[in-house]
PDB file of C-alpha atoms in Angstrom:
ATOM      1  CA  MET Z   1      43.162  -9.315  15.343  1.00  0.00           C
ATOM      2  CA  SER Z   2      42.795  -6.244  14.445  1.00  0.00           C
ATOM      3  CA  VAL Z   3      44.641  -3.654  12.351  1.00  0.00           C
ATOM      4  CA  GLN Z   4      44.998  -0.692  14.639  1.00  0.00           C
ATOM      5  CA  SER Z   5      44.724   1.829  11.892  1.00  0.00           C
ATOM      6  CA  VAL Z   6      41.431   0.555  10.818  1.00  0.00           C
ATOM      7  CA  ASP Z   7      40.022   0.005  14.232  1.00  0.00           C
ATOM      8  CA  ARG Z   8      41.289   3.700  14.473  1.00  0.00           C
ATOM      9  CA  ALA Z   9      38.962   5.157  11.630  1.00  0.00           C
ATOM     10  CA  LEU Z  10      36.192   2.943  12.051  1.00  0.00           C
ATOM     11  CA  ASP Z  11      35.879   4.803  15.607  1.00  0.00           C
ATOM     12  CA  VAL Z  12      35.381   7.742  14.032  1.00  0.00           C
ATOM     13  CA  LEU Z  13      32.875   6.901  11.651  1.00  0.00           C
ATOM     14  CA  GLU Z  14      30.760   5.364  14.776  1.00  0.00           C
ATOM     15  CA  ALA Z  15      31.802   8.716  16.354  1.00  0.00           C
ATOM     16  CA  LEU Z  16      30.954  11.092  14.122  1.00  0.00           C
ATOM     17  CA  ALA Z  17      26.993   8.671  13.267  1.00  0.00           C
ATOM     18  CA  GLU Z  18      26.939   8.985  17.514  1.00  0.00           C
ATOM     19  CA  GLN Z  19      27.055  12.481  16.883  1.00  0.00           C
ATOM     20  CA  GLY Z  20      24.310  12.875  14.729  1.00  0.00           C
ATOM     21  CA  GLY Z  21      26.606  12.769  11.823  1.00  0.00           C
ATOM     22  CA  GLN Z  22      28.639  15.297  12.152  1.00  0.00           C
ATOM     23  CA  ALA Z  23      31.210  16.657  14.697  1.00  0.00           C
ATOM     24  CA  GLY Z  24      34.243  18.825  14.795  1.00  0.00           C
ATOM     25  CA  VAL Z  25      37.909  17.408  15.302  1.00  0.00           C
ATOM     26  CA  SER Z  26      38.078  18.544  18.871  1.00  0.00           C
ATOM     27  CA  GLU Z  27      33.652  15.746  19.781  1.00  0.00           C
ATOM     28  CA  LEU Z  28      35.676  13.611  18.082  1.00  0.00           C
ATOM     29  CA  ALA Z  29      38.549  13.654  20.434  1.00  0.00           C
ATOM     30  CA  ALA Z  30      36.386  13.727  22.657  1.00  0.00           C
ATOM     31  CA  ARG Z  31      34.961  10.776  22.165  1.00  0.00           C
ATOM     32  CA  THR Z  32      37.038   8.950  20.908  1.00  0.00           C
ATOM     33  CA  GLY Z  33      39.689   9.524  22.722  1.00  0.00           C
ATOM     34  CA  LEU Z  34      42.687   9.741  19.774  1.00  0.00           C
ATOM     35  CA  PRO Z  35      45.191  12.195  19.208  1.00  0.00           C
ATOM     36  CA  TYR Z  36      44.563  15.185  17.472  1.00  0.00           C
ATOM     37  CA  GLY Z  37      46.693  14.622  14.464  1.00  0.00           C
ATOM     38  CA  THR Z  38      45.479  10.792  14.439  1.00  0.00           C
ATOM     39  CA  ILE Z  39      41.708  12.206  13.709  1.00  0.00           C
ATOM     40  CA  HIS Z  40      43.173  14.377  11.312  1.00  0.00           C
ATOM     41  CA  ARG Z  41      45.574  11.954   9.579  1.00  0.00           C
ATOM     42  CA  LEU Z  42      42.788   9.250   9.529  1.00  0.00           C
ATOM     43  CA  LEU Z  43      40.156  11.969   8.597  1.00  0.00           C
ATOM     44  CA  GLN Z  44      42.262  12.985   5.282  1.00  0.00           C
ATOM     45  CA  THR Z  45      42.282   9.453   4.167  1.00  0.00           C
ATOM     46  CA  LEU Z  46      38.304   9.240   4.681  1.00  0.00           C
ATOM     47  CA  LEU Z  47      37.813  12.973   3.087  1.00  0.00           C
ATOM     48  CA  ALA Z  48      39.819  11.448  -0.525  1.00  0.00           C
ATOM     49  CA  ARG Z  49      37.741   7.693  -0.449  1.00  0.00           C
ATOM     50  CA  GLY Z  50      34.653  10.271  -0.148  1.00  0.00           C
ATOM     51  CA  TYR Z  51      33.364   8.508   4.358  1.00  0.00           C
ATOM     52  CA  VAL Z  52      33.621  11.591   4.732  1.00  0.00           C
ATOM     53  CA  ARG Z  53      33.228  15.577   3.591  1.00  0.00           C
ATOM     54  CA  GLN Z  54      34.094  18.732   4.804  1.00  0.00           C
ATOM     55  CA  GLU Z  55      31.318  21.530   5.197  1.00  0.00           C
ATOM     56  CA  SER Z  56      31.877  24.872   5.284  1.00  0.00           C
ATOM     57  CA  ASP Z  57      32.340  26.309   8.679  1.00  0.00           C
ATOM     58  CA  ARG Z  58      35.462  23.260   8.630  1.00  0.00           C
ATOM     59  CA  ARG Z  59      32.631  20.115  10.843  1.00  0.00           C
ATOM     60  CA  TYR Z  60      33.137  17.170   8.526  1.00  0.00           C
ATOM     61  CA  ALA Z  61      30.096  15.165   8.033  1.00  0.00           C
ATOM     62  CA  LEU Z  62      28.990  11.230   7.197  1.00  0.00           C
ATOM     63  CA  GLY Z  63      30.499  10.922   3.165  1.00  0.00           C
ATOM     64  CA  GLY Z  64      28.164   9.263   0.568  1.00  0.00           C
ATOM     65  CA  ALA Z  65      30.368   6.629   0.517  1.00  0.00           C
ATOM     66  CA  LEU Z  66      28.599   4.849   3.325  1.00  0.00           C
ATOM     67  CA  VAL Z  67      25.085   5.423   0.903  1.00  0.00           C
ATOM     68  CA  ARG Z  68      26.467   2.388  -1.290  1.00  0.00           C
ATOM     69  CA  LEU Z  69      27.513   0.802   1.401  1.00  0.00           C
ATOM     70  CA  GLY Z  70      24.492   1.362   3.263  1.00  0.00           C
ATOM     71  CA  GLY Z  71      22.236   0.586   1.010  1.00  0.00           C
ATOM     72  CA  ALA Z  72      24.125  -3.186   0.559  1.00  0.00           C
ATOM     73  CA  ALA Z  73      23.218  -3.754   4.255  1.00  0.00           C
ATOM     74  CA  GLU Z  74      20.264  -3.081   4.674  1.00  0.00           C
ATOM     75  CA  ARG Z  75      19.747  -5.209   1.556  1.00  0.00           C
ATOM     76  CA  MET Z  76      21.591  -8.365   2.921  1.00  0.00           C
ATOM     77  CA  VAL Z  77      19.939  -7.423   7.026  1.00  0.00           C
ATOM     78  CA  ALA Z  78      16.484  -7.610   5.272  1.00  0.00           C
ATOM     79  CA  VAL Z  79      17.527 -10.964   3.466  1.00  0.00           C
ATOM     80  CA  TRP Z  80      19.190 -12.244   6.994  1.00  0.00           C
ATOM     81  CA  ALA Z  81      16.421 -11.174   9.042  1.00  0.00           C
ATOM     82  CA  GLU Z  82      13.706 -13.073   7.080  1.00  0.00           C
ATOM     83  CA  PRO Z  83      13.548 -16.474   9.282  1.00  0.00           C
ATOM     84  CA  TYR Z  84      13.372 -14.543  12.264  1.00  0.00           C
ATOM     85  CA  LEU Z  85      10.093 -12.859  11.003  1.00  0.00           C
ATOM     86  CA  ALA Z  86       9.103 -16.302   9.914  1.00  0.00           C
ATOM     87  CA  LYS Z  87       9.360 -17.589  13.772  1.00  0.00           C
ATOM     88  CA  LEU Z  88       6.899 -14.682  14.689  1.00  0.00           C
ATOM     89  CA  VAL Z  89       4.427 -15.224  12.499  1.00  0.00           C
ATOM     90  CA  GLU Z  90       4.765 -18.792  13.668  1.00  0.00           C
ATOM     91  CA  LEU Z  91       4.614 -17.721  17.412  1.00  0.00           C
ATOM     92  CA  SER Z  92       2.025 -15.262  16.783  1.00  0.00           C
ATOM     93  CA  GLY Z  93       0.005 -15.837  13.930  1.00  0.00           C
ATOM     94  CA  GLU Z  94       0.314 -12.246  13.462  1.00  0.00           C
ATOM     95  CA  THR Z  95       2.542 -10.023  10.239  1.00  0.00           C
ATOM     96  CA  ALA Z  96       6.655  -9.521  11.583  1.00  0.00           C
ATOM     97  CA  ASN Z  97       8.247  -6.546  10.291  1.00  0.00           C
ATOM     98  CA  LEU Z  98      11.583  -5.174  11.131  1.00  0.00           C
ATOM     99  CA  ALA Z  99      11.901  -1.669  10.355  1.00  0.00           C
ATOM    100  CA  VAL Z 100      15.347   0.819  10.785  1.00  0.00           C
ATOM    101  CA  LEU Z 101      15.305   5.129  11.251  1.00  0.00           C
ATOM    102  CA  GLU Z 102      17.212   6.819   8.014  1.00  0.00           C
ATOM    103  CA  GLY Z 103      17.165  10.651   9.222  1.00  0.00           C
ATOM    104  CA  ASP Z 104      13.606  11.022  11.189  1.00  0.00           C
ATOM    105  CA  PHE Z 105      11.664   8.959   9.523  1.00  0.00           C
ATOM    106  CA  VAL Z 106      10.732   4.774  10.439  1.00  0.00           C
ATOM    107  CA  VAL Z 107      11.950   2.904   6.759  1.00  0.00           C
ATOM    108  CA  TYR Z 108      10.302  -0.825   6.851  1.00  0.00           C
ATOM    109  CA  VAL Z 109      13.120  -3.450   5.458  1.00  0.00           C
ATOM    110  CA  ALA Z 110      11.370  -6.218   6.053  1.00  0.00           C
ATOM    111  CA  GLN Z 111       8.050  -9.059   6.358  1.00  0.00           C
ATOM    112  CA  VAL Z 112       6.785 -11.321   6.716  1.00  0.00           C
ATOM    113  CA  PRO Z 113       2.513 -11.774   6.728  1.00  0.00           C
ATOM    114  CA  SER Z 114       0.378 -13.679   8.937  1.00  0.00           C
ATOM    115  CA  PRO Z 115      -1.417 -16.913   6.788  1.00  0.00           C
ATOM    116  CA  ARG Z 116      -4.865 -15.421   7.429  1.00  0.00           C
ATOM    117  CA  ARG Z 117      -6.688 -13.292   5.174  1.00  0.00           C
ATOM    118  CA  LEU Z 118      -7.472 -10.594   7.371  1.00  0.00           C
ATOM    119  CA  ARG Z 119      -3.953  -9.857   7.638  1.00  0.00           C
ATOM    120  CA  MET Z 120      -1.356  -6.282   8.148  1.00  0.00           C
ATOM    121  CA  PHE Z 121       0.807  -5.313   5.144  1.00  0.00           C
ATOM    122  CA  ALA Z 122       3.138  -2.754   5.599  1.00  0.00           C
ATOM    123  CA  GLU Z 123       5.434  -2.240   2.426  1.00  0.00           C
ATOM    124  CA  VAL Z 124       8.706  -3.005   2.569  1.00  0.00           C
ATOM    125  CA  GLY Z 125      10.819   0.338   1.408  1.00  0.00           C
ATOM    126  CA  ARG Z 126       7.376   2.756   3.115  1.00  0.00           C
ATOM    127  CA  ARG Z 127       9.125   5.743   4.931  1.00  0.00           C
ATOM    128  CA  VAL Z 128       6.579   7.340   8.122  1.00  0.00           C
ATOM    129  CA  LEU Z 129       6.939   9.412  11.285  1.00  0.00           C
ATOM    130  CA  PRO Z 130       7.774   7.539  14.386  1.00  0.00           C
ATOM    131  CA  HIS Z 131       5.852   8.791  16.603  1.00  0.00           C
ATOM    132  CA  SER Z 132       2.871   7.063  15.890  1.00  0.00           C
ATOM    133  CA  THR Z 133       4.361   3.216  15.475  1.00  0.00           C
ATOM    134  CA  ALA Z 134       6.262   0.726  18.132  1.00  0.00           C
ATOM    135  CA  VAL Z 135       8.521   0.495  15.710  1.00  0.00           C
ATOM    136  CA  GLY Z 136       9.349   4.087  15.420  1.00  0.00           C
ATOM    137  CA  LYS Z 137       9.134   4.845  19.712  1.00  0.00           C
ATOM    138  CA  VAL Z 138      12.107   1.519  20.301  1.00  0.00           C
ATOM    139  CA  LEU Z 139      13.978   3.875  17.818  1.00  0.00           C
ATOM    140  CA  LEU Z 140      13.497   6.889  19.722  1.00  0.00           C
ATOM    141  CA  ALA Z 141      13.660   5.161  23.104  1.00  0.00           C
ATOM    142  CA  GLU Z 142      17.327   5.505  23.730  1.00  0.00           C
ATOM    143  CA  ARG Z 143      18.010   8.885  21.317  1.00  0.00           C
ATOM    144  CA  ARG Z 144      19.645  11.514  23.969  1.00  0.00           C
ATOM    145  CA  ASP Z 145      17.730  14.274  20.622  1.00  0.00           C
ATOM    146  CA  ALA Z 146      14.409  12.226  20.323  1.00  0.00           C
ATOM    147  CA  ALA Z 147      12.722  15.450  22.088  1.00  0.00           C
ATOM    148  CA  ALA Z 148      14.292  17.347  18.208  1.00  0.00           C
ATOM    149  CA  VAL Z 149      13.182  14.634  16.626  1.00  0.00           C
ATOM    150  CA  PHE Z 150       9.602  15.613  17.290  1.00  0.00           C
ATOM    151  CA  GLU Z 151      10.573  18.996  16.879  1.00  0.00           C
ATOM    152  CA  ARG Z 152      12.004  18.653  13.269  1.00  0.00           C
ATOM    153  CA  THR Z 153       8.781  16.480  11.948  1.00  0.00           C
ATOM    154  CA  GLY Z 154       6.115  17.587  14.234  1.00  0.00           C
ATOM    155  CA  LEU Z 155       3.789  14.806  16.348  1.00  0.00           C
ATOM    156  CA  PRO Z 156       0.933  14.606  13.371  1.00  0.00           C
ATOM    157  CA  ARG Z 157      -2.799  13.135  14.410  1.00  0.00           C
ATOM    158  CA  ARG Z 158      -2.998   9.637  12.222  1.00  0.00           C
ATOM    159  CA  THR Z 159      -6.385   8.219  14.912  1.00  0.00           C
ATOM    160  CA  ASP Z 160      -7.576   9.780  17.632  1.00  0.00           C
ATOM    161  CA  GLN Z 161      -5.045   7.697  19.752  1.00  0.00           C
ATOM    162  CA  THR Z 162      -2.256   8.813  18.660  1.00  0.00           C
ATOM    163  CA  ILE Z 163      -0.197  10.962  20.802  1.00  0.00           C
ATOM    164  CA  THR Z 164       0.607  14.486  19.580  1.00  0.00           C
ATOM    165  CA  THR Z 165       2.384  16.399  22.181  1.00  0.00           C
ATOM    166  CA  VAL Z 166       6.286  16.272  22.965  1.00  0.00           C
ATOM    167  CA  GLY Z 167       6.248  16.291  25.936  1.00  0.00           C
ATOM    168  CA  ALA Z 168       4.212  13.083  25.988  1.00  0.00           C
ATOM    169  CA  MET Z 169       5.884  11.464  23.567  1.00  0.00           C
ATOM    170  CA  LEU Z 170       8.553  11.506  25.787  1.00  0.00           C
ATOM    171  CA  GLU Z 171       6.272  10.131  28.802  1.00  0.00           C
ATOM    172  CA  GLU Z 172       5.809   7.351  26.575  1.00  0.00           C
ATOM    173  CA  LEU Z 173       9.468   6.317  25.076  1.00  0.00           C
ATOM    174  CA  GLU Z 174      10.296   6.742  29.410  1.00  0.00           C
ATOM    175  CA  ARG Z 175       7.292   3.660  29.568  1.00  0.00           C
ATOM    176  CA  VAL Z 176       9.204   2.333  26.065  1.00  0.00           C
ATOM    177  CA  ARG Z 177      12.896   2.057  28.337  1.00  0.00           C
ATOM    178  CA  THR Z 178      11.403   0.729  31.018  1.00  0.00           C
ATOM    179  CA  GLN Z 179       9.251  -2.459  30.350  1.00  0.00           C
ATOM    180  CA  GLY Z 180      12.038  -3.100  27.176  1.00  0.00           C
ATOM    181  CA  TYR Z 181       8.815  -2.877  24.408  1.00  0.00           C
ATOM    182  CA  ALA Z 182       6.852  -0.505  22.820  1.00  0.00           C
ATOM    183  CA  LEU Z 183       3.460  -0.372  22.222  1.00  0.00           C
ATOM    184  CA  ASP Z 184       1.274   1.428  18.803  1.00  0.00           C
ATOM    185  CA  LEU Z 185      -2.501   0.528  20.073  1.00  0.00           C
ATOM    186  CA  GLY Z 186      -4.226   2.164  16.932  1.00  0.00           C
ATOM    187  CA  GLU Z 187      -2.184   5.292  17.209  1.00  0.00           C
ATOM    188  CA  GLU Z 188      -1.361   4.732  13.333  1.00  0.00           C
ATOM    189  CA  GLU Z 189      -4.381   2.960  11.944  1.00  0.00           C
ATOM    190  CA  ASN Z 190      -7.667   2.064  12.854  1.00  0.00           C
ATOM    191  CA  GLY Z 191      -7.910  -1.160  14.997  1.00  0.00           C
ATOM    192  CA  VAL Z 192      -4.021  -1.970  13.989  1.00  0.00           C
ATOM    193  CA  HIS Z 193      -2.544  -3.407  17.042  1.00  0.00           C
ATOM    194  CA  CYS Z 194       1.491  -3.590  17.696  1.00  0.00           C
ATOM    195  CA  MET Z 195       4.083  -4.598  19.979  1.00  0.00           C
ATOM    196  CA  ALA Z 196       8.261  -3.885  18.996  1.00  0.00           C
ATOM    197  CA  VAL Z 197      10.744  -4.772  20.637  1.00  0.00           C
ATOM    198  CA  PRO Z 198      14.988  -3.525  19.614  1.00  0.00           C
ATOM    199  CA  VAL Z 199      17.335  -5.527  17.861  1.00  0.00           C
ATOM    200  CA  LEU Z 200      20.339  -4.534  20.078  1.00  0.00           C
ATOM    201  CA  ASP Z 201      24.379  -4.057  18.711  1.00  0.00           C
ATOM    202  CA  GLY Z 202      26.112  -3.278  22.340  1.00  0.00           C
ATOM    203  CA  GLY Z 203      22.955  -1.650  23.856  1.00  0.00           C
ATOM    204  CA  ARG Z 204      22.224  -0.175  20.801  1.00  0.00           C
ATOM    205  CA  ALA Z 205      18.821  -0.164  18.835  1.00  0.00           C
ATOM    206  CA  PHE Z 206      20.716  -1.056  14.977  1.00  0.00           C
ATOM    207  CA  ALA Z 207      16.802  -1.552  14.796  1.00  0.00           C
ATOM    208  CA  ALA Z 208      12.930  -3.152  15.593  1.00  0.00           C
ATOM    209  CA  MET Z 209      11.037  -5.579  14.927  1.00  0.00           C
ATOM    210  CA  SER Z 210       7.067  -6.106  15.310  1.00  0.00           C
ATOM    211  CA  VAL Z 211       4.443  -7.678  14.970  1.00  0.00           C
ATOM    212  CA  SER Z 212       1.490  -5.973  13.997  1.00  0.00           C
ATOM    213  CA  GLY Z 213      -2.767  -7.442  13.344  1.00  0.00           C
ATOM    214  CA  PRO Z 214      -6.575  -6.506  14.402  1.00  0.00           C
ATOM    215  CA  ALA Z 215      -6.815  -4.980  17.809  1.00  0.00           C
ATOM    216  CA  GLU Z 216      -8.856  -8.159  18.731  1.00  0.00           C
ATOM    217  CA  ARG Z 217      -6.528 -10.916  18.069  1.00  0.00           C
ATOM    218  CA  ILE Z 218      -3.281  -8.688  19.169  1.00  0.00           C
ATOM    219  CA  ASP Z 219      -4.926  -7.749  22.361  1.00  0.00           C
ATOM    220  CA  ALA Z 220      -6.110 -11.624  23.193  1.00  0.00           C
ATOM    221  CA  ILE Z 221      -2.364 -13.057  23.180  1.00  0.00           C
ATOM    222  CA  ASP Z 222      -0.544 -12.514  26.866  1.00  0.00           C
ATOM    223  CA  ARG Z 223       1.435  -9.275  26.229  1.00  0.00           C
ATOM    224  CA  ASP Z 224       4.671 -10.316  28.503  1.00  0.00           C
ATOM    225  CA  GLU Z 225       4.671 -13.604  26.404  1.00  0.00           C
ATOM    226  CA  LEU Z 226       4.883 -11.773  23.473  1.00  0.00           C
ATOM    227  CA  ALA Z 227       7.075  -9.322  24.749  1.00  0.00           C
ATOM    228  CA  GLY Z 228       9.311 -11.947  25.370  1.00  0.00           C
ATOM    229  CA  ALA Z 229       8.840 -14.735  22.240  1.00  0.00           C
ATOM    230  CA  LEU Z 230       9.712 -10.992  20.715  1.00  0.00           C
ATOM    231  CA  ARG Z 231      12.421 -10.371  22.833  1.00  0.00           C
ATOM    232  CA  LYS Z 232      13.916 -13.527  22.273  1.00  0.00           C
ATOM    233  CA  VAL Z 233      13.634 -13.758  18.411  1.00  0.00           C
ATOM    234  CA  ALA Z 234      15.486 -10.083  18.262  1.00  0.00           C
ATOM    235  CA  ASP Z 235      18.285 -10.862  21.205  1.00  0.00           C
ATOM    236  CA  ASP Z 236      18.880 -14.004  18.148  1.00  0.00           C
ATOM    237  CA  PHE Z 237      18.917 -11.923  15.179  1.00  0.00           C
ATOM    238  CA  GLY Z 238      21.366  -9.480  17.134  1.00  0.00           C
ATOM    239  CA  ALA Z 239      23.501 -12.101  18.024  1.00  0.00           C
ATOM    240  CA  ALA Z 240      23.493 -13.940  14.374  1.00  0.00           C
ATOM    241  CA  ILE Z 241      24.138 -10.795  12.561  1.00  0.00           C
ATOM    242  CA  PHE Z 242      26.954  -8.746  15.566  1.00  0.00           C
ATOM    243  CA  GLY Z 243      28.764 -11.952  17.343  1.00  0.00           C
ATOM    244  CA  SER Z 244      26.949 -10.938  21.019  1.00  0.00           C
TER     245      SER Z 244
END
């Protein structure tokens, strides 16, 4: 049995997150369907606890108290992900990663390395720009503000294969949406290929799972089979976390 006030407070926090972390009361009312008075009362409680803050323009933003919760949750997600990443290593023979989007950057939060002597390694905690990675493409594919992200970060060339224009990146994200997975074909590092799929929370890409390795080994794996295996493991992981 749900507690209405808790449900509504969470609706407000989720609406703020969906608005990019900052919104006015009218925007929150439109997104949640809650009355203005209810939203004001919820915001005052969340403000007192540090879960939201009020900006100088009187709009509300996600607050610092969420950082503590987010850090603890991220550490637990990394622990929970390990057996699923290990399954991907077993299926592919290559290194498996879990990544999330923090602000405009991709952050690797968990990894299980390939048992092979020549293997790929992305340090856990490493932050990279999203445009040149398969995980970044997956995480931005459903974002309405993807173009704005690219405008803020720029699209620096990492290799000769890196996509470096916003228009071409938006076309790439359309391909990701259509096929259900993303590829990095030497765009972040020469000679390294990667495939990634989303971990979904109610249709939203909460995280991305990937396998990466030397280009010749990744390319030798049937692409449809690899994508299917990735989707199955990612879906199982998402169901284990979110119960759906």
